[in-house]
Amino acid sequence: MNALKPFELPDFWVLQVHLEAFKASKVMRRIFPIIDFELFDETIRTAYKHPGPTFGYGQASARVCVIAFITFVSRLPPMPQVLQESPSLDCAQALTILTLIELSAGNMQATNYYAGITARLIFVLGGNIPDGQAYSFDKRRQQKDQQLRNLFWICYTMDKDISLRTDQPPTISDENCDLTLPPGYLERAFLDVEDEDAPFLGPVFPFDLRLSIIKARVHRELYSVSSLRKSDAELLKSIRELDDELEEWRLSVPPTWRPTMSFSLETSDPNMGMHSVLLRLNYHFCMAIIHQASGRCKSWMEGQSGIVDGVSSSMALSVEASRSSLCYLEAAEHVVVDGVFWTLIFYPMSALLTIFCSILQTPLDPHSHEDLNRLKVATIMMERVFSRKLPDHELVRFKMVADFITELKRMAECAIDKAWAEQRASHMAK
């Protein structure tokens, strides 16, 4: 693909190779329903109608959609695009694909930009509200509406995840969306999505949609600007309600897939795979970030009696969830596929920072030495999990992550040593 000719299409056979590869992978189709094959045939015909450097109105989106699709399947650098045409499904598909590419490459700034534009475009097309009219007589209209809703849900899950990763407000406001789950979603959400021999029953999306809805509420109730004005009582009430909601979700998951509240290396997971990895890491992350907010209680920071124990218990749940994230990732390292460094790295890093802060806060806690050891082994574990087949430029970035973890470990060790030295000095003075 020529960077100087951003709309130049590859030979048709190149597209066919990538299209057949995507068709052959039911796993990718279940998790990333980025195109509808019949509708994409129309897109292809539009894009290749005039293969030369000039093209008619409506072809820009079609060409970008084709190029973005090939880019996504082949993991090539993304292509630029123009948003000067009328909103269309092709353009929405192209932007969704490019957002996924940037997210998987760890380019959070570009991901934020693409996700914002994609969300706005999907809203313009009406994807945030499913069309209530029946189009039983118009199969193609039904396909387009369904595909637009697929794009909405991909965008929604990314938006809520990006919001908590970057501490930025979400682009999509739940109040302006119909969050009715897709038909049949709950029945297929916990089938073995990685079984290529199983029939394709519909998409399950990158994250559990119900968990994404909980993430949206977590940000709104605990981390939005308005939530920062809550009193201690209001904050703790929100934490309890969100904890109950998360537990209700956990119990709704079939037992064979259900995350345990706490995970250790002795715990088993009969369905260990990438889908389970994402499910568990997201659950433990939600648990951690919900209870982490209790640290904002003014009464607790001032050491007032009556609330200290409750907040301390909540903070302990956050730390335990973070420990579980690291333990599960270590146990699941044999099923983590290559090339997911930037997709998953956020979860162990968030867990490590939570554990590090816990050590600084209570360096004399009996668990502090165990947690310090977790920091020590984290770099080795993450290198085993993530550095396989990383290109050279990514290895440089991974080294920065590894160096950062090493520094966390050093500072945590200093905090523990200092606390014990001060305690010994205090005892000797008595």
CSV table of C-alpha atoms in Angstrom, one decimal:
chain,number,residue,atom,x,y,z
A,1,MET,CA,0.0,0.0,0.0
A,2,ASN,CA,1.4,3.4,-1.1
A,3,ALA,CA,1.4,6.0,1.7
A,4,LEU,CA,1.5,8.7,-1.0
A,5,LYS,CA,-1.8,7.3,-2.5
A,6,PRO,CA,-3.9,6.6,0.5
A,7,PHE,CA,-7.0,5.5,-1.5
A,8,GLU,CA,-5.1,3.2,-3.9
A,9,LEU,CA,-6.6,-0.2,-3.6
A,10,PRO,CA,-4.6,-3.4,-3.6
A,11,ASP,CA,-5.1,-6.1,-6.2
A,12,PHE,CA,-8.4,-7.8,-5.9
A,13,TRP,CA,-6.8,-11.1,-5.1
A,14,VAL,CA,-5.1,-9.6,-2.0
A,15,LEU,CA,-8.5,-8.6,-0.7
A,16,GLN,CA,-9.9,-12.0,-1.4
A,17,VAL,CA,-7.1,-13.7,0.6
A,18,HIS,CA,-7.7,-11.5,3.6
A,19,LEU,CA,-11.5,-12.0,3.3
A,20,GLU,CA,-11.2,-15.7,3.2
A,21,ALA,CA,-8.9,-15.7,6.2
A,22,PHE,CA,-11.4,-13.7,8.2
A,23,LYS,CA,-14.3,-16.0,7.1
A,24,ALA,CA,-12.3,-19.0,8.1
A,25,SER,CA,-11.8,-17.7,11.7
A,26,LYS,CA,-15.1,-18.1,13.6
A,27,VAL,CA,-13.3,-16.8,16.7
A,28,MET,CA,-12.5,-13.5,15.1
A,29,ARG,CA,-16.0,-13.2,13.7
A,30,ARG,CA,-17.5,-13.9,17.1
A,31,ILE,CA,-15.4,-11.4,19.0
A,32,PHE,CA,-15.0,-8.7,16.3
A,33,PRO,CA,-18.2,-8.5,14.1
A,34,ILE,CA,-16.7,-5.7,12.1
A,35,ILE,CA,-18.3,-6.5,8.8
A,36,ASP,CA,-21.4,-8.3,7.4
A,37,PHE,CA,-20.2,-10.4,4.5
A,38,GLU,CA,-23.2,-9.8,2.2
A,39,LEU,CA,-23.1,-6.1,2.9
A,40,PHE,CA,-19.4,-6.0,2.5
A,41,ASP,CA,-19.8,-7.5,-1.0
A,42,GLU,CA,-21.6,-4.2,-1.9
A,43,THR,CA,-18.8,-2.2,-0.3
A,44,ILE,CA,-16.2,-4.1,-2.4
A,45,ARG,CA,-18.2,-3.5,-5.6
A,46,THR,CA,-18.4,0.2,-4.8
A,47,ALA,CA,-14.7,0.4,-3.9
A,48,TYR,CA,-13.5,-1.4,-7.0
A,49,LYS,CA,-16.0,0.2,-9.4
A,50,HIS,CA,-13.4,2.7,-10.7
A,51,PRO,CA,-10.0,1.4,-9.6
A,52,GLY,CA,-8.0,4.4,-10.9
A,53,PRO,CA,-6.8,7.4,-8.9
A,54,THR,CA,-10.1,9.3,-9.4
A,55,PHE,CA,-13.4,8.1,-7.9
A,56,GLY,CA,-17.0,9.1,-7.6
A,57,TYR,CA,-18.9,10.3,-4.5
A,58,GLY,CA,-19.3,7.6,-1.9
A,59,GLN,CA,-16.3,5.6,-3.0
A,60,ALA,CA,-13.9,7.2,-0.4
A,61,SER,CA,-15.7,5.5,2.5
A,62,ALA,CA,-15.9,2.2,0.6
A,63,ARG,CA,-12.2,2.3,-0.3
A,64,VAL,CA,-11.1,3.2,3.3
A,65,CYS,CA,-13.4,0.4,4.6
A,66,VAL,CA,-11.7,-2.1,2.3
A,67,ILE,CA,-8.2,-0.9,3.2
A,68,ALA,CA,-9.0,-0.8,6.9
A,69,PHE,CA,-10.3,-4.3,6.8
A,70,ILE,CA,-7.2,-5.6,5.1
A,71,THR,CA,-5.1,-3.6,7.6
A,72,PHE,CA,-7.0,-5.2,10.5
A,73,VAL,CA,-6.6,-8.7,9.2
A,74,SER,CA,-3.0,-8.3,8.2
A,75,ARG,CA,-2.0,-6.0,11.1
A,76,LEU,CA,-0.3,-3.5,8.8
A,77,PRO,CA,0.0,0.1,9.8
A,78,PRO,CA,-3.4,1.9,9.4
A,79,MET,CA,-4.3,4.0,6.4
A,80,PRO,CA,-5.4,7.7,6.5
A,81,GLN,CA,-9.0,8.5,5.6
A,82,VAL,CA,-11.3,11.4,4.8
A,83,LEU,CA,-14.6,12.1,6.5
A,84,GLN,CA,-16.0,14.4,4.0
A,85,GLU,CA,-18.7,12.1,2.7
A,86,SER,CA,-22.2,11.6,4.1
A,87,PRO,CA,-22.3,9.2,7.1
A,88,SER,CA,-22.4,5.6,6.0
A,89,LEU,CA,-22.1,2.0,7.3
A,90,ASP,CA,-18.9,1.7,5.3
A,91,CYS,CA,-17.4,4.7,7.1
A,92,ALA,CA,-18.5,3.4,10.5
A,93,GLN,CA,-17.0,0.0,9.8
A,94,ALA,CA,-13.7,1.6,8.6
A,95,LEU,CA,-13.4,3.8,11.7
A,96,THR,CA,-14.3,0.9,14.1
A,97,ILE,CA,-11.6,-1.2,12.5
A,98,LEU,CA,-9.0,1.5,12.7
A,99,THR,CA,-9.9,2.1,16.3
A,100,LEU,CA,-9.3,-1.5,17.1
A,101,ILE,CA,-5.9,-1.4,15.3
A,102,GLU,CA,-4.8,1.6,17.3
A,103,LEU,CA,-6.0,0.0,20.5
A,104,SER,CA,-4.2,-3.3,19.9
A,105,ALA,CA,-1.0,-1.3,19.0
A,106,GLY,CA,-1.1,0.6,22.4
A,107,ASN,CA,-1.6,4.0,20.7
A,108,MET,CA,-4.1,5.3,23.3
A,109,GLN,CA,-4.1,8.9,22.0
A,110,ALA,CA,-5.0,7.8,18.5
A,111,THR,CA,-7.5,5.2,19.9
A,112,ASN,CA,-9.2,8.0,21.8
A,113,TYR,CA,-9.5,10.2,18.7
A,114,TYR,CA,-10.8,7.4,16.5
A,115,ALA,CA,-13.2,6.1,19.2
A,116,GLY,CA,-14.7,9.5,19.6
A,117,ILE,CA,-15.2,10.0,15.9
A,118,THR,CA,-16.6,6.5,15.5
A,119,ALA,CA,-19.1,7.0,18.4
A,120,ARG,CA,-20.3,10.3,16.9
A,121,LEU,CA,-20.8,8.7,13.5
A,122,ILE,CA,-22.7,5.7,14.9
A,123,PHE,CA,-24.9,8.1,16.8
A,124,VAL,CA,-25.6,10.0,13.5
A,125,LEU,CA,-26.5,6.8,11.8
A,126,GLY,CA,-28.8,5.8,14.7
A,127,GLY,CA,-26.9,2.8,16.0
A,128,ASN,CA,-27.3,3.9,19.6
A,129,ILE,CA,-31.0,3.2,19.3
A,130,PRO,CA,-32.2,0.1,17.5
A,131,ASP,CA,-34.9,0.8,14.9
A,132,GLY,CA,-38.1,-0.4,16.5
A,133,GLN,CA,-39.9,-0.7,13.1
A,134,ALA,CA,-40.3,-4.2,11.6
A,135,TYR,CA,-38.6,-4.6,8.2
A,136,SER,CA,-39.5,-8.3,7.7
A,137,PHE,CA,-40.0,-7.4,4.0
A,138,ASP,CA,-36.5,-5.8,3.7
A,139,LYS,CA,-33.8,-8.3,4.6
A,140,ARG,CA,-31.0,-5.9,3.5
A,141,ARG,CA,-32.3,-3.2,5.8
A,142,GLN,CA,-32.4,-5.7,8.7
A,143,GLN,CA,-28.8,-6.7,7.9
A,144,LYS,CA,-27.6,-3.1,7.9
A,145,ASP,CA,-29.4,-2.3,11.2
A,146,GLN,CA,-28.0,-5.4,12.9
A,147,GLN,CA,-24.5,-4.6,11.6
A,148,LEU,CA,-24.8,-1.0,12.8
A,149,ARG,CA,-25.8,-2.3,16.3
A,150,ASN,CA,-22.8,-4.7,16.2
A,151,LEU,CA,-20.5,-1.7,15.6
A,152,PHE,CA,-22.3,0.2,18.3
A,153,TRP,CA,-21.5,-2.5,20.9
A,154,ILE,CA,-17.9,-2.8,19.8
A,155,CYS,CA,-17.6,1.0,20.1
A,156,TYR,CA,-19.4,0.9,23.5
A,157,THR,CA,-17.2,-1.7,25.0
A,158,MET,CA,-14.0,0.1,23.8
A,159,ASP,CA,-15.3,3.4,25.0
A,160,LYS,CA,-16.0,2.2,28.6
A,161,ASP,CA,-12.6,0.4,28.7
A,162,ILE,CA,-10.7,3.4,27.4
A,163,SER,CA,-12.4,5.7,29.8
A,164,LEU,CA,-11.2,3.7,32.9
A,165,ARG,CA,-7.7,3.2,31.3
A,166,THR,CA,-7.1,6.8,30.6
A,167,ASP,CA,-9.2,8.4,33.4
A,168,GLN,CA,-11.0,10.4,30.7
A,169,PRO,CA,-14.8,10.8,30.5
A,170,PRO,CA,-16.5,8.3,28.2
A,171,THR,CA,-17.6,9.5,24.8
A,172,ILE,CA,-20.8,7.6,24.9
A,173,SER,CA,-23.5,8.7,27.4
A,174,ASP,CA,-25.6,5.7,28.5
A,175,GLU,CA,-28.6,8.0,28.9
A,176,ASN,CA,-28.7,8.5,25.1
A,177,CYS,CA,-28.5,4.8,24.3
A,178,ASP,CA,-30.8,1.8,24.2
A,179,LEU,CA,-28.7,-0.8,26.0
A,180,THR,CA,-31.0,-3.7,25.3
A,181,LEU,CA,-28.7,-6.7,24.7
A,182,PRO,CA,-28.6,-8.2,21.2
A,183,PRO,CA,-31.1,-11.1,20.6
A,184,GLY,CA,-29.7,-14.4,21.9
A,185,TYR,CA,-26.6,-12.8,23.4
A,186,LEU,CA,-26.9,-14.3,26.8
A,187,GLU,CA,-27.4,-17.8,25.3
A,188,ARG,CA,-24.2,-17.6,23.3
A,189,ALA,CA,-22.0,-15.4,25.5
A,190,PHE,CA,-20.5,-18.3,27.3
A,191,LEU,CA,-20.3,-20.9,24.7
A,192,ASP,CA,-16.7,-21.9,23.8
A,193,VAL,CA,-16.0,-19.0,21.5
A,194,GLU,CA,-12.6,-20.4,20.6
A,195,ASP,CA,-14.0,-23.6,19.2
A,196,GLU,CA,-13.6,-23.3,15.5
A,197,ASP,CA,-15.8,-26.3,14.9
A,198,ALA,CA,-18.8,-24.9,16.7
A,199,PRO,CA,-21.5,-23.3,14.6
A,200,PHE,CA,-21.4,-19.5,14.3
A,201,LEU,CA,-24.4,-18.3,16.4
A,202,GLY,CA,-23.6,-14.6,16.4
A,203,PRO,CA,-21.0,-12.2,18.0
A,204,VAL,CA,-20.0,-12.2,21.7
A,205,PHE,CA,-17.8,-9.1,21.4
A,206,PRO,CA,-14.4,-8.4,23.0
A,207,PHE,CA,-15.9,-7.9,26.5
A,208,ASP,CA,-19.0,-9.1,28.2
A,209,LEU,CA,-21.5,-6.4,27.4
A,210,ARG,CA,-23.1,-6.4,30.8
A,211,LEU,CA,-19.7,-5.9,32.4
A,212,SER,CA,-19.1,-2.9,30.1
A,213,ILE,CA,-22.4,-1.4,31.3
A,214,ILE,CA,-21.1,-1.9,34.9
A,215,LYS,CA,-17.9,-0.2,33.9
A,216,ALA,CA,-19.9,2.8,32.6
A,217,ARG,CA,-21.6,3.1,36.0
A,218,VAL,CA,-18.3,2.7,37.9
A,219,HIS,CA,-16.9,5.8,36.1
A,220,ARG,CA,-20.2,7.7,36.5
A,221,GLU,CA,-20.7,7.0,40.2
A,222,LEU,CA,-17.1,6.9,41.4
A,223,TYR,CA,-14.7,8.7,39.0
A,224,SER,CA,-16.7,11.4,37.2
A,225,VAL,CA,-16.3,15.1,38.1
A,226,SER,CA,-19.7,15.1,39.8
A,227,SER,CA,-18.8,12.0,41.9
A,228,LEU,CA,-15.9,13.8,43.4
A,229,ARG,CA,-18.3,16.0,45.3
A,230,LYS,CA,-20.0,13.1,47.0
A,231,SER,CA,-19.9,12.9,50.8
A,232,ASP,CA,-18.3,9.9,52.5
A,233,ALA,CA,-21.7,8.3,53.1
A,234,GLU,CA,-22.7,8.8,49.4
A,235,LEU,CA,-19.4,7.4,48.2
A,236,LEU,CA,-19.6,4.3,50.3
A,237,LYS,CA,-23.2,3.8,49.3
A,238,SER,CA,-22.2,3.9,45.6
A,239,ILE,CA,-19.4,1.4,46.3
A,240,ARG,CA,-21.7,-1.0,48.0
A,241,GLU,CA,-24.3,-0.8,45.2
A,242,LEU,CA,-21.6,-1.3,42.5
A,243,ASP,CA,-20.1,-4.2,44.4
A,244,ASP,CA,-23.6,-5.8,44.6
A,245,GLU,CA,-24.1,-5.3,40.9
A,246,LEU,CA,-20.8,-6.8,40.1
A,247,GLU,CA,-21.5,-9.8,42.3
A,248,GLU,CA,-24.9,-10.2,40.7
A,249,TRP,CA,-23.1,-10.3,37.3
A,250,ARG,CA,-20.6,-12.8,38.6
A,251,LEU,CA,-23.3,-15.2,39.8
A,252,SER,CA,-25.1,-14.9,36.5
A,253,VAL,CA,-22.1,-16.4,34.7
A,254,PRO,CA,-22.4,-20.2,34.2
A,255,PRO,CA,-20.4,-22.0,36.9
A,256,THR,CA,-17.8,-23.4,34.4
A,257,TRP,CA,-16.9,-19.8,33.3
A,258,ARG,CA,-17.6,-18.0,36.5
A,259,PRO,CA,-14.7,-16.0,37.9
A,260,THR,CA,-13.8,-16.7,41.5
A,261,MET,CA,-13.8,-13.8,43.9
A,262,SER,CA,-10.2,-14.5,44.6
A,263,PHE,CA,-7.7,-16.5,42.5
A,264,SER,CA,-4.6,-18.3,43.5
A,265,LEU,CA,-2.3,-20.6,41.6
A,266,GLU,CA,-4.1,-23.5,43.3
A,267,THR,CA,-7.4,-22.4,41.9
A,268,SER,CA,-8.5,-24.2,38.7
A,269,ASP,CA,-10.2,-22.8,35.6
A,270,PRO,CA,-11.7,-25.5,33.3
A,271,ASN,CA,-12.1,-23.1,30.4
A,272,MET,CA,-8.8,-21.3,30.4
A,273,GLY,CA,-8.3,-19.5,27.1
A,274,MET,CA,-8.1,-16.0,25.8
A,275,HIS,CA,-11.8,-15.4,26.3
A,276,SER,CA,-11.5,-16.5,29.9
A,277,VAL,CA,-8.4,-14.4,30.4
A,278,LEU,CA,-10.2,-11.2,29.3
A,279,LEU,CA,-13.2,-12.2,31.4
A,280,ARG,CA,-11.3,-12.8,34.6
A,281,LEU,CA,-8.9,-9.8,34.2
A,282,ASN,CA,-11.9,-7.5,33.6
A,283,TYR,CA,-13.8,-8.9,36.6
A,284,HIS,CA,-10.8,-8.4,38.9
A,285,PHE,CA,-10.1,-5.0,37.5
A,286,CYS,CA,-13.7,-3.9,38.1
A,287,MET,CA,-13.5,-5.2,41.7
A,288,ALA,CA,-10.3,-3.4,42.3
A,289,ILE,CA,-11.3,-0.1,40.8
A,290,ILE,CA,-14.7,-0.1,42.6
A,291,HIS,CA,-13.2,-0.6,46.1
A,292,GLN,CA,-10.1,1.6,45.3
A,293,ALA,CA,-12.4,4.6,45.4
A,294,SER,CA,-13.0,4.1,49.1
A,295,GLY,CA,-9.6,5.6,49.7
A,296,ARG,CA,-11.1,9.0,48.9
A,297,CYS,CA,-13.2,9.0,52.1
A,298,LYS,CA,-12.1,12.1,54.1
A,299,SER,CA,-13.0,10.5,57.4
A,300,TRP,CA,-10.7,7.6,56.7
A,301,MET,CA,-7.8,9.9,55.6
A,302,GLU,CA,-8.3,11.8,58.9
A,303,GLY,CA,-8.4,8.6,60.9
A,304,GLN,CA,-11.8,9.1,62.3
A,305,SER,CA,-13.2,6.1,64.2
A,306,GLY,CA,-16.3,4.3,62.9
A,307,ILE,CA,-15.4,4.4,59.3
A,308,VAL,CA,-11.7,3.3,59.3
A,309,ASP,CA,-12.5,-0.4,59.5
A,310,GLY,CA,-15.1,-0.3,56.7
A,311,VAL,CA,-12.8,1.6,54.4
A,312,SER,CA,-9.8,-0.6,55.3
A,313,SER,CA,-11.9,-3.7,54.4
A,314,SER,CA,-12.8,-2.1,51.1
A,315,MET,CA,-9.2,-1.3,50.3
A,316,ALA,CA,-8.2,-4.8,51.2
A,317,LEU,CA,-10.7,-6.1,48.6
A,318,SER,CA,-9.1,-3.9,46.0
A,319,VAL,CA,-5.6,-5.2,46.8
A,320,GLU,CA,-6.8,-8.8,46.8
A,321,ALA,CA,-8.4,-8.4,43.4
A,322,SER,CA,-5.2,-7.0,42.1
A,323,ARG,CA,-3.3,-10.0,43.5
A,324,SER,CA,-5.8,-12.3,41.8
A,325,SER,CA,-5.2,-10.5,38.4
A,326,LEU,CA,-1.5,-11.3,38.6
A,327,CYS,CA,-2.0,-14.8,39.8
A,328,TYR,CA,-4.5,-15.6,37.0
A,329,LEU,CA,-2.2,-14.1,34.3
A,330,GLU,CA,0.7,-16.2,35.6
A,331,ALA,CA,-1.5,-19.3,35.6
A,332,ALA,CA,-2.9,-18.6,32.1
A,333,GLU,CA,0.4,-17.6,30.4
A,334,HIS,CA,0.3,-20.7,28.3
A,335,VAL,CA,-2.9,-19.7,26.6
A,336,VAL,CA,-2.1,-16.0,26.0
A,337,VAL,CA,-1.7,-15.6,22.3
A,338,ASP,CA,1.2,-13.7,20.7
A,339,GLY,CA,0.7,-10.0,19.9
A,340,VAL,CA,-1.6,-9.0,22.7
A,341,PHE,CA,0.9,-7.0,24.7
A,342,TRP,CA,-0.9,-3.7,24.5
A,343,THR,CA,-4.3,-5.3,24.8
A,344,LEU,CA,-3.5,-6.9,28.2
A,345,ILE,CA,-0.6,-4.9,29.7
A,346,PHE,CA,-3.0,-2.4,31.3
A,347,TYR,CA,-4.5,-5.0,33.7
A,348,PRO,CA,-1.2,-6.3,35.3
A,349,MET,CA,0.1,-2.7,35.4
A,350,SER,CA,-3.0,-1.5,37.2
A,351,ALA,CA,-2.7,-4.4,39.6
A,352,LEU,CA,0.9,-3.8,40.3
A,353,LEU,CA,0.3,-0.1,41.1
A,354,THR,CA,-2.5,-1.0,43.5
A,355,ILE,CA,-0.2,-3.5,45.3
A,356,PHE,CA,2.6,-1.0,45.3
A,357,CYS,CA,0.4,1.7,46.9
A,358,SER,CA,-0.8,-0.8,49.5
A,359,ILE,CA,2.8,-1.5,50.5
A,360,LEU,CA,3.6,2.2,50.9
A,361,GLN,CA,0.5,2.6,53.0
A,362,THR,CA,0.9,-0.4,55.3
A,363,PRO,CA,4.6,-1.5,55.0
A,364,LEU,CA,4.4,-3.4,58.2
A,365,ASP,CA,1.4,-5.5,57.1
A,366,PRO,CA,2.1,-9.2,57.2
A,367,HIS,CA,1.2,-9.4,53.4
A,368,SER,CA,3.7,-6.7,52.5
A,369,HIS,CA,6.6,-9.1,52.0
A,370,GLU,CA,4.5,-11.4,49.9
A,371,ASP,CA,3.4,-8.5,47.8
A,372,LEU,CA,7.0,-7.3,47.4
A,373,ASN,CA,7.8,-10.8,46.1
A,374,ARG,CA,5.0,-10.4,43.6
A,375,LEU,CA,6.6,-7.2,42.3
A,376,LYS,CA,9.9,-9.1,42.0
A,377,VAL,CA,8.5,-11.9,39.9
A,378,ALA,CA,6.1,-9.7,37.9
A,379,THR,CA,8.8,-8.6,35.4
A,380,ILE,CA,9.9,-12.2,34.7
A,381,MET,CA,6.3,-13.4,34.4
A,382,MET,CA,5.3,-10.5,32.1
A,383,GLU,CA,8.4,-11.1,30.0
A,384,ARG,CA,7.4,-14.7,29.5
A,385,VAL,CA,3.8,-13.8,28.7
A,386,PHE,CA,4.2,-10.7,26.5
A,387,SER,CA,7.6,-10.4,24.9
A,388,ARG,CA,7.2,-13.4,22.6
A,389,LYS,CA,7.6,-12.4,19.0
A,390,LEU,CA,7.5,-8.7,19.8
A,391,PRO,CA,9.1,-6.6,17.1
A,392,ASP,CA,12.3,-4.6,18.0
A,393,HIS,CA,10.5,-1.3,18.5
A,394,GLU,CA,8.0,-3.0,20.8
A,395,LEU,CA,10.8,-4.6,22.8
A,396,VAL,CA,12.1,-1.1,23.5
A,397,ARG,CA,8.8,-0.1,24.9
A,398,PHE,CA,8.5,-3.4,26.9
A,399,LYS,CA,11.9,-2.6,28.5
A,400,MET,CA,10.5,0.7,29.7
A,401,VAL,CA,7.7,-1.2,31.3
A,402,ALA,CA,10.1,-3.7,32.9
A,403,ASP,CA,12.3,-0.9,34.2
A,404,PHE,CA,9.3,0.9,35.7
A,405,ILE,CA,8.3,-2.3,37.6
A,406,THR,CA,11.8,-2.7,38.8
A,407,GLU,CA,11.7,0.8,40.2
A,408,LEU,CA,8.4,0.1,41.9
A,409,LYS,CA,9.9,-3.0,43.5
A,410,ARG,CA,13.0,-1.0,44.7
A,411,MET,CA,10.9,1.8,46.2
A,412,ALA,CA,8.5,-0.7,47.9
A,413,GLU,CA,11.5,-2.5,49.4
A,414,CYS,CA,12.9,0.7,50.7
A,415,ALA,CA,9.5,1.6,52.3
A,416,ILE,CA,9.4,-1.8,54.1
A,417,ASP,CA,13.0,-1.6,55.3
A,418,LYS,CA,12.4,2.0,56.5
A,419,ALA,CA,9.3,1.1,58.4
A,420,TRP,CA,10.9,-1.9,60.1
A,421,ALA,CA,13.9,0.2,61.0
A,422,GLU,CA,11.7,2.9,62.5
A,423,GLN,CA,9.8,0.3,64.5
A,424,ARG,CA,13.0,-1.3,65.9
A,425,ALA,CA,14.3,2.2,66.8
A,426,SER,CA,11.0,2.9,68.6
A,427,HIS,CA,11.2,-0.3,70.6
A,428,MET,CA,14.8,0.4,71.6
A,429,ALA,CA,13.9,3.9,72.7
A,430,LYS,CA,11.3,2.4,75.1
